[in-house]
Amino acid sequence: DTAVSQTPKYLVTQMGNDKSIKCEQNLGHDTMYWYKQDSKKFLKIMFSYNNKELIINETVPNRFSPKSPDKAHLNLHINSLELGDSAVYFCASSQESRNSPLHFGNGTRLTVT
Amino acid sequence: EDQVTQSPEALRLQEGESSSLNCSYTVSGLRGLFWYRQDPGKGPEFLFTLYSAGEEKEKERLKATLTKKESFLHITAPKPEDSATYLCAVQAYNYGQNFVFGPGTRLSVLP
């Protein structure tokens, strides 16, 4: 069973469109994240979310919004897509404790044309 | 400002040629340092967590060590299947649940 799964794996769309990426984890973790990996392979936090709190990286445009229907899901909605949004987006989860590493999905490669 | 750097950016080794990757960090109040391996088209895969200076962890041909300023990932007698990008990340008390990643070292092991 895949621990953290995200769909779709590839997403090609035009500028100005609105799109969503879905993420589900079956690890029972209480915290989920979205990371963006740019062309230089740098992983940067976009959001972290648990039952209590949404923490947003202040550099993330408000066109990006996470939505969590329940503890096992954290979807990413992107409005008015721009060329610069092209990247690989990773969902991850962890348990809020000192000992818990991040567990990642396999990424969604977003290409905006 | 808290930051994580890794060196070298890329490393090519012959099979069996041991080497080390470096991760340097400047954070206030280290909560943990994590090593990940990332294969092309995949998400990062967890390898090790280190919490305090002097700690070491081993797994097969990999050994991670930690000092107050840096961590090393030692690769002993590497094989071609060890080729990947190796990422380190730190979690600090003032980040809450956030993990800050370094830029990675791209390792190629040639047969």
PDB file of C-alpha atoms in Angstrom:
ATOM      1  CA  ASP A   1       0.000   0.000   0.000  1.00  0.00           C
ATOM      2  CA  THR A   2       1.269   3.431  -0.898  1.00  0.00           C
ATOM      3  CA  ALA A   3       1.766   5.510   2.248  1.00  0.00           C
ATOM      4  CA  VAL A   4       1.419   8.981   0.708  1.00  0.00           C
ATOM      5  CA  SER A   5      -0.253   9.155  -2.666  1.00  0.00           C
ATOM      6  CA  GLN A   6      -0.886  12.193  -4.808  1.00  0.00           C
ATOM      7  CA  THR A   7      -2.675  12.634  -8.102  1.00  0.00           C
ATOM      8  CA  PRO A   8      -2.196  13.406 -10.864  1.00  0.00           C
ATOM      9  CA  LYS A   9       1.457  12.575 -11.487  1.00  0.00           C
ATOM     10  CA  TYR A  10       1.606  14.943 -14.454  1.00  0.00           C
ATOM     11  CA  LEU A  11      -0.498  18.042 -15.036  1.00  0.00           C
ATOM     12  CA  VAL A  12      -0.200  20.205 -18.133  1.00  0.00           C
ATOM     13  CA  THR A  13      -2.404  23.254 -18.340  1.00  0.00           C
ATOM     14  CA  GLN A  14      -2.617  26.754 -19.748  1.00  0.00           C
ATOM     15  CA  MET A  15      -1.995  30.037 -18.040  1.00  0.00           C
ATOM     16  CA  GLY A  16      -5.004  31.412 -16.242  1.00  0.00           C
ATOM     17  CA  ASN A  17      -6.586  28.037 -15.514  1.00  0.00           C
ATOM     18  CA  ASP A  18      -7.502  26.747 -12.052  1.00  0.00           C
ATOM     19  CA  LYS A  19      -6.294  23.285 -11.053  1.00  0.00           C
ATOM     20  CA  SER A  20      -6.150  20.983  -8.042  1.00  0.00           C
ATOM     21  CA  ILE A  21      -3.737  18.326  -6.843  1.00  0.00           C
ATOM     22  CA  LYS A  22      -4.975  15.684  -4.437  1.00  0.00           C
ATOM     23  CA  CYS A  23      -3.040  14.056  -1.613  1.00  0.00           C
ATOM     24  CA  GLU A  24      -3.921  11.218   0.720  1.00  0.00           C
ATOM     25  CA  GLN A  25      -1.906   9.511   3.448  1.00  0.00           C
ATOM     26  CA  ASN A  26      -2.714   6.213   5.154  1.00  0.00           C
ATOM     27  CA  LEU A  27      -0.041   6.437   7.851  1.00  0.00           C
ATOM     28  CA  GLY A  28      -2.300   7.910  10.501  1.00  0.00           C
ATOM     29  CA  HIS A  29      -0.122  11.020  10.684  1.00  0.00           C
ATOM     30  CA  ASP A  30      -1.542  14.218  12.086  1.00  0.00           C
ATOM     31  CA  THR A  31       0.398  16.748  10.027  1.00  0.00           C
ATOM     32  CA  MET A  32       0.502  17.155   6.266  1.00  0.00           C
ATOM     33  CA  TYR A  33       2.573  19.435   4.049  1.00  0.00           C
ATOM     34  CA  TRP A  34       2.974  20.749   0.564  1.00  0.00           C
ATOM     35  CA  TYR A  35       6.462  21.342  -0.780  1.00  0.00           C
ATOM     36  CA  LYS A  36       7.520  22.853  -4.096  1.00  0.00           C
ATOM     37  CA  GLN A  37      10.656  21.612  -5.849  1.00  0.00           C
ATOM     38  CA  ASP A  38      11.964  24.006  -8.448  1.00  0.00           C
ATOM     39  CA  SER A  39      14.159  23.352 -11.460  1.00  0.00           C
ATOM     40  CA  LYS A  40      17.255  23.443  -9.242  1.00  0.00           C
ATOM     41  CA  LYS A  41      15.757  20.673  -7.107  1.00  0.00           C
ATOM     42  CA  PHE A  42      15.374  22.921  -4.053  1.00  0.00           C
ATOM     43  CA  LEU A  43      12.514  21.761  -1.815  1.00  0.00           C
ATOM     44  CA  LYS A  44      10.652  24.661  -0.229  1.00  0.00           C
ATOM     45  CA  ILE A  45       7.791  24.468   2.247  1.00  0.00           C
ATOM     46  CA  MET A  46       4.514  25.933   1.094  1.00  0.00           C
ATOM     47  CA  PHE A  47       2.095  24.856   3.822  1.00  0.00           C
ATOM     48  CA  SER A  48       1.925  22.688   6.863  1.00  0.00           C
ATOM     49  CA  TYR A  49      -1.404  21.692   8.358  1.00  0.00           C
ATOM     50  CA  ASN A  50      -2.659  19.629  11.255  1.00  0.00           C
ATOM     51  CA  ASN A  51      -5.925  19.430  13.100  1.00  0.00           C
ATOM     52  CA  LYS A  52      -5.220  22.637  14.875  1.00  0.00           C
ATOM     53  CA  GLU A  53      -3.307  24.939  12.652  1.00  0.00           C
ATOM     54  CA  LEU A  54      -2.547  25.952   9.098  1.00  0.00           C
ATOM     55  CA  ILE A  55       0.882  27.491   8.698  1.00  0.00           C
ATOM     56  CA  ILE A  56       1.485  29.274   5.446  1.00  0.00           C
ATOM     57  CA  ASN A  57       4.860  30.224   4.087  1.00  0.00           C
ATOM     58  CA  GLU A  58       4.494  33.953   3.622  1.00  0.00           C
ATOM     59  CA  THR A  59       6.178  33.827   0.219  1.00  0.00           C
ATOM     60  CA  VAL A  60       3.427  31.636  -1.250  1.00  0.00           C
ATOM     61  CA  PRO A  61       0.976  33.638  -3.421  1.00  0.00           C
ATOM     62  CA  ASN A  62      -2.604  33.586  -2.223  1.00  0.00           C
ATOM     63  CA  ARG A  63      -3.546  31.915  -5.513  1.00  0.00           C
ATOM     64  CA  PHE A  64      -2.445  28.731  -3.747  1.00  0.00           C
ATOM     65  CA  SER A  65      -4.766  27.337  -1.107  1.00  0.00           C
ATOM     66  CA  PRO A  66      -4.703  24.049   0.793  1.00  0.00           C
ATOM     67  CA  LYS A  67      -7.941  22.317   1.638  1.00  0.00           C
ATOM     68  CA  SER A  68      -8.225  19.467   4.107  1.00  0.00           C
ATOM     69  CA  PRO A  69     -11.535  17.564   4.127  1.00  0.00           C
ATOM     70  CA  ASP A  70     -10.194  15.265   6.843  1.00  0.00           C
ATOM     71  CA  LYS A  71      -7.023  14.275   8.640  1.00  0.00           C
ATOM     72  CA  ALA A  72      -5.870  11.945   5.851  1.00  0.00           C
ATOM     73  CA  HIS A  73      -6.229  14.386   2.965  1.00  0.00           C
ATOM     74  CA  LEU A  74      -4.663  17.700   2.042  1.00  0.00           C
ATOM     75  CA  ASN A  75      -5.448  18.970  -1.431  1.00  0.00           C
ATOM     76  CA  LEU A  76      -3.784  21.892  -3.155  1.00  0.00           C
ATOM     77  CA  HIS A  77      -5.841  24.328  -5.209  1.00  0.00           C
ATOM     78  CA  ILE A  78      -4.167  26.767  -7.543  1.00  0.00           C
ATOM     79  CA  ASN A  79      -6.055  29.629  -9.161  1.00  0.00           C
ATOM     80  CA  SER A  80      -5.044  31.674 -12.195  1.00  0.00           C
ATOM     81  CA  LEU A  81      -1.993  29.587 -12.996  1.00  0.00           C
ATOM     82  CA  GLU A  82       1.161  31.378 -14.144  1.00  0.00           C
ATOM     83  CA  LEU A  83       4.209  30.181 -16.078  1.00  0.00           C
ATOM     84  CA  GLY A  84       6.324  30.469 -12.930  1.00  0.00           C
ATOM     85  CA  ASP A  85       4.141  27.934 -11.153  1.00  0.00           C
ATOM     86  CA  SER A  86       5.679  25.164 -13.251  1.00  0.00           C
ATOM     87  CA  ALA A  87       7.493  22.853 -10.834  1.00  0.00           C
ATOM     88  CA  VAL A  88       7.150  19.541  -9.070  1.00  0.00           C
ATOM     89  CA  TYR A  89       4.834  19.653  -6.063  1.00  0.00           C
ATOM     90  CA  PHE A  90       5.270  17.139  -3.256  1.00  0.00           C
ATOM     91  CA  CYS A  91       2.833  16.222  -0.563  1.00  0.00           C
ATOM     92  CA  ALA A  92       4.252  14.859   2.692  1.00  0.00           C
ATOM     93  CA  SER A  93       3.084  13.824   6.123  1.00  0.00           C
ATOM     94  CA  SER A  94       4.573  13.354   9.573  1.00  0.00           C
ATOM     95  CA  GLN A  95       3.511  12.717  13.142  1.00  0.00           C
ATOM     96  CA  GLU A  96       3.831  15.695  15.451  1.00  0.00           C
ATOM     97  CA  SER A  97       6.617  14.337  17.571  1.00  0.00           C
ATOM     98  CA  ARG A  98      10.341  14.751  17.699  1.00  0.00           C
ATOM     99  CA  ASN A  99      10.997  11.346  16.198  1.00  0.00           C
ATOM    100  CA  SER A 100       8.942  11.577  13.065  1.00  0.00           C
ATOM    101  CA  PRO A 101      10.521  12.240   9.671  1.00  0.00           C
ATOM    102  CA  LEU A 102       8.587  13.375   6.624  1.00  0.00           C
ATOM    103  CA  HIS A 103       7.080  10.768   4.337  1.00  0.00           C
ATOM    104  CA  PHE A 104       6.682  11.999   0.773  1.00  0.00           C
ATOM    105  CA  GLY A 105       4.454  11.222  -2.147  1.00  0.00           C
ATOM    106  CA  ASN A 106       5.997  10.804  -5.576  1.00  0.00           C
ATOM    107  CA  GLY A 107       5.230  14.300  -6.727  1.00  0.00           C
ATOM    108  CA  THR A 108       3.074  16.036  -9.309  1.00  0.00           C
ATOM    109  CA  ARG A 109       4.904  17.652 -12.192  1.00  0.00           C
ATOM    110  CA  LEU A 110       2.961  20.772 -13.130  1.00  0.00           C
ATOM    111  CA  THR A 111       3.659  22.391 -16.476  1.00  0.00           C
ATOM    112  CA  VAL A 112       1.976  25.682 -17.290  1.00  0.00           C
ATOM    113  CA  THR A 113       2.040  26.694 -20.952  1.00  0.00           C
TER     114      THR A 113
ATOM    115  CA  GLU B   1      19.176  33.574   9.198  1.00  0.00           C
ATOM    116  CA  ASP B   2      18.760  29.822   9.524  1.00  0.00           C
ATOM    117  CA  GLN B   3      20.046  27.924   6.535  1.00  0.00           C
ATOM    118  CA  VAL B   4      21.189  24.553   5.252  1.00  0.00           C
ATOM    119  CA  THR B   5      23.914  24.064   2.646  1.00  0.00           C
ATOM    120  CA  GLN B   6      25.279  20.906   1.064  1.00  0.00           C
ATOM    121  CA  SER B   7      28.518  20.104  -0.707  1.00  0.00           C
ATOM    122  CA  PRO B   8      29.552  19.094  -3.205  1.00  0.00           C
ATOM    123  CA  GLU B   9      26.714  19.927  -5.553  1.00  0.00           C
ATOM    124  CA  ALA B  10      27.552  16.843  -7.615  1.00  0.00           C
ATOM    125  CA  LEU B  11      29.899  13.911  -7.082  1.00  0.00           C
ATOM    126  CA  ARG B  12      31.001  11.172  -9.440  1.00  0.00           C
ATOM    127  CA  LEU B  13      32.579   8.064  -7.951  1.00  0.00           C
ATOM    128  CA  GLN B  14      33.834   4.820  -9.324  1.00  0.00           C
ATOM    129  CA  GLU B  15      32.185   1.737  -7.890  1.00  0.00           C
ATOM    130  CA  GLY B  16      33.963   0.906  -4.635  1.00  0.00           C
ATOM    131  CA  GLU B  17      35.410   4.403  -4.180  1.00  0.00           C
ATOM    132  CA  SER B  18      34.351   5.624  -0.738  1.00  0.00           C
ATOM    133  CA  SER B  19      33.558   9.286  -0.080  1.00  0.00           C
ATOM    134  CA  SER B  20      31.567  11.680   2.102  1.00  0.00           C
ATOM    135  CA  LEU B  21      28.819  14.224   1.537  1.00  0.00           C
ATOM    136  CA  ASN B  22      28.554  17.302   3.720  1.00  0.00           C
ATOM    137  CA  CYS B  23      25.535  19.123   5.149  1.00  0.00           C
ATOM    138  CA  SER B  24      26.221  22.357   7.049  1.00  0.00           C
ATOM    139  CA  TYR B  25      23.541  24.110   9.018  1.00  0.00           C
ATOM    140  CA  THR B  26      23.027  27.246  11.030  1.00  0.00           C
ATOM    141  CA  VAL B  27      19.885  27.015  13.118  1.00  0.00           C
ATOM    142  CA  SER B  28      18.909  28.080  16.582  1.00  0.00           C
ATOM    143  CA  GLY B  29      17.921  25.037  18.578  1.00  0.00           C
ATOM    144  CA  LEU B  30      18.300  21.944  16.423  1.00  0.00           C
ATOM    145  CA  ARG B  31      15.435  19.552  16.891  1.00  0.00           C
ATOM    146  CA  GLY B  32      16.673  16.974  14.389  1.00  0.00           C
ATOM    147  CA  LEU B  33      18.709  16.539  11.216  1.00  0.00           C
ATOM    148  CA  PHE B  34      17.353  14.217   8.556  1.00  0.00           C
ATOM    149  CA  TRP B  35      18.938  12.576   5.523  1.00  0.00           C
ATOM    150  CA  TYR B  36      16.890  11.594   2.494  1.00  0.00           C
ATOM    151  CA  ARG B  37      17.590   9.911  -0.798  1.00  0.00           C
ATOM    152  CA  GLN B  38      15.739  11.041  -3.928  1.00  0.00           C
ATOM    153  CA  ASP B  39      15.629   9.064  -7.158  1.00  0.00           C
ATOM    154  CA  PRO B  40      14.547  10.714 -10.438  1.00  0.00           C
ATOM    155  CA  GLY B  41      10.788  11.039 -10.685  1.00  0.00           C
ATOM    156  CA  LYS B  42      10.260   9.987  -7.074  1.00  0.00           C
ATOM    157  CA  GLY B  43       9.711  11.664  -3.749  1.00  0.00           C
ATOM    158  CA  PRO B  44      12.494  11.824  -1.160  1.00  0.00           C
ATOM    159  CA  GLU B  45      12.909   8.618   0.814  1.00  0.00           C
ATOM    160  CA  PHE B  46      13.856   8.842   4.487  1.00  0.00           C
ATOM    161  CA  LEU B  47      17.249   7.443   5.508  1.00  0.00           C
ATOM    162  CA  PHE B  48      18.304   8.708   8.962  1.00  0.00           C
ATOM    163  CA  THR B  49      17.482  11.066  11.796  1.00  0.00           C
ATOM    164  CA  LEU B  50      20.219  12.500  14.032  1.00  0.00           C
ATOM    165  CA  TYR B  51      19.454  14.517  17.141  1.00  0.00           C
ATOM    166  CA  SER B  52      22.632  15.437  18.971  1.00  0.00           C
ATOM    167  CA  ALA B  53      26.322  16.036  18.300  1.00  0.00           C
ATOM    168  CA  GLY B  54      28.319  12.840  18.325  1.00  0.00           C
ATOM    169  CA  GLU B  55      25.436  10.677  17.200  1.00  0.00           C
ATOM    170  CA  GLU B  56      25.959   8.200  14.350  1.00  0.00           C
ATOM    171  CA  LYS B  57      23.547   6.028  12.358  1.00  0.00           C
ATOM    172  CA  GLU B  58      24.340   3.288   9.851  1.00  0.00           C
ATOM    173  CA  LYS B  59      22.447   1.512   7.140  1.00  0.00           C
ATOM    174  CA  GLU B  60      24.182  -0.817   4.710  1.00  0.00           C
ATOM    175  CA  ARG B  61      26.893   1.234   2.949  1.00  0.00           C
ATOM    176  CA  LEU B  62      25.738   4.546   4.465  1.00  0.00           C
ATOM    177  CA  LYS B  63      26.766   6.110   7.742  1.00  0.00           C
ATOM    178  CA  ALA B  64      25.571   9.499   8.978  1.00  0.00           C
ATOM    179  CA  THR B  65      27.329  11.552  11.631  1.00  0.00           C
ATOM    180  CA  LEU B  66      26.479  14.828  13.336  1.00  0.00           C
ATOM    181  CA  THR B  67      28.434  17.680  14.910  1.00  0.00           C
ATOM    182  CA  LYS B  68      27.150  21.006  16.211  1.00  0.00           C
ATOM    183  CA  LYS B  69      27.547  22.618  12.807  1.00  0.00           C
ATOM    184  CA  GLU B  70      27.426  19.891  10.197  1.00  0.00           C
ATOM    185  CA  SER B  71      26.547  16.357   9.267  1.00  0.00           C
ATOM    186  CA  PHE B  72      28.363  13.930   7.020  1.00  0.00           C
ATOM    187  CA  LEU B  73      26.948  11.082   5.002  1.00  0.00           C
ATOM    188  CA  HIS B  74      29.737   8.593   4.471  1.00  0.00           C
ATOM    189  CA  ILE B  75      29.353   6.138   1.616  1.00  0.00           C
ATOM    190  CA  THR B  76      31.566   3.075   1.850  1.00  0.00           C
ATOM    191  CA  ALA B  77      32.336   1.037  -1.286  1.00  0.00           C
ATOM    192  CA  PRO B  78      29.381   2.486  -3.211  1.00  0.00           C
ATOM    193  CA  LYS B  79      27.531   0.603  -5.921  1.00  0.00           C
ATOM    194  CA  PRO B  80      25.798   2.014  -9.023  1.00  0.00           C
ATOM    195  CA  GLU B  81      22.434   1.595  -7.280  1.00  0.00           C
ATOM    196  CA  ASP B  82      23.544   4.189  -4.729  1.00  0.00           C
ATOM    197  CA  SER B  83      23.325   6.839  -7.466  1.00  0.00           C
ATOM    198  CA  ALA B  84      20.707   9.394  -6.408  1.00  0.00           C
ATOM    199  CA  THR B  85      20.363  12.886  -4.999  1.00  0.00           C
ATOM    200  CA  TYR B  86      20.963  13.001  -1.259  1.00  0.00           C
ATOM    201  CA  LEU B  87      19.136  15.693   0.672  1.00  0.00           C
ATOM    202  CA  CYS B  88      19.541  16.809   4.229  1.00  0.00           C
ATOM    203  CA  ALA B  89      16.909  18.690   6.186  1.00  0.00           C
ATOM    204  CA  VAL B  90      16.795  20.279   9.618  1.00  0.00           C
ATOM    205  CA  GLN B  91      13.954  20.750  12.004  1.00  0.00           C
ATOM    206  CA  ALA B  92      14.452  23.480  14.579  1.00  0.00           C
ATOM    207  CA  TYR B  93      12.453  24.360  17.652  1.00  0.00           C
ATOM    208  CA  ASN B  94      11.554  27.746  16.252  1.00  0.00           C
ATOM    209  CA  TYR B  95      10.203  26.207  13.015  1.00  0.00           C
ATOM    210  CA  GLY B  96       7.505  24.203  14.699  1.00  0.00           C
ATOM    211  CA  GLN B  97       6.745  21.321  12.388  1.00  0.00           C
ATOM    212  CA  ASN B  98       8.635  22.797   9.439  1.00  0.00           C
ATOM    213  CA  PHE B  99      11.616  21.074   7.833  1.00  0.00           C
ATOM    214  CA  VAL B 100      14.184  23.167   5.951  1.00  0.00           C
ATOM    215  CA  PHE B 101      15.984  21.348   3.156  1.00  0.00           C
ATOM    216  CA  GLY B 102      19.427  21.805   1.682  1.00  0.00           C
ATOM    217  CA  PRO B 103      19.901  21.882  -2.100  1.00  0.00           C
ATOM    218  CA  GLY B 104      21.127  18.286  -2.286  1.00  0.00           C
ATOM    219  CA  THR B 105      24.164  16.430  -3.606  1.00  0.00           C
ATOM    220  CA  ARG B 106      23.729  14.547  -6.842  1.00  0.00           C
ATOM    221  CA  LEU B 107      25.748  11.330  -6.588  1.00  0.00           C
ATOM    222  CA  SER B 108      26.683   9.213  -9.585  1.00  0.00           C
ATOM    223  CA  VAL B 109      28.435   5.889  -9.055  1.00  0.00           C
ATOM    224  CA  LEU B 110      29.967   4.491 -12.194  1.00  0.00           C
ATOM    225  CA  PRO B 111      30.428   0.727 -12.712  1.00  0.00           C
TER     226      PRO B 111
END
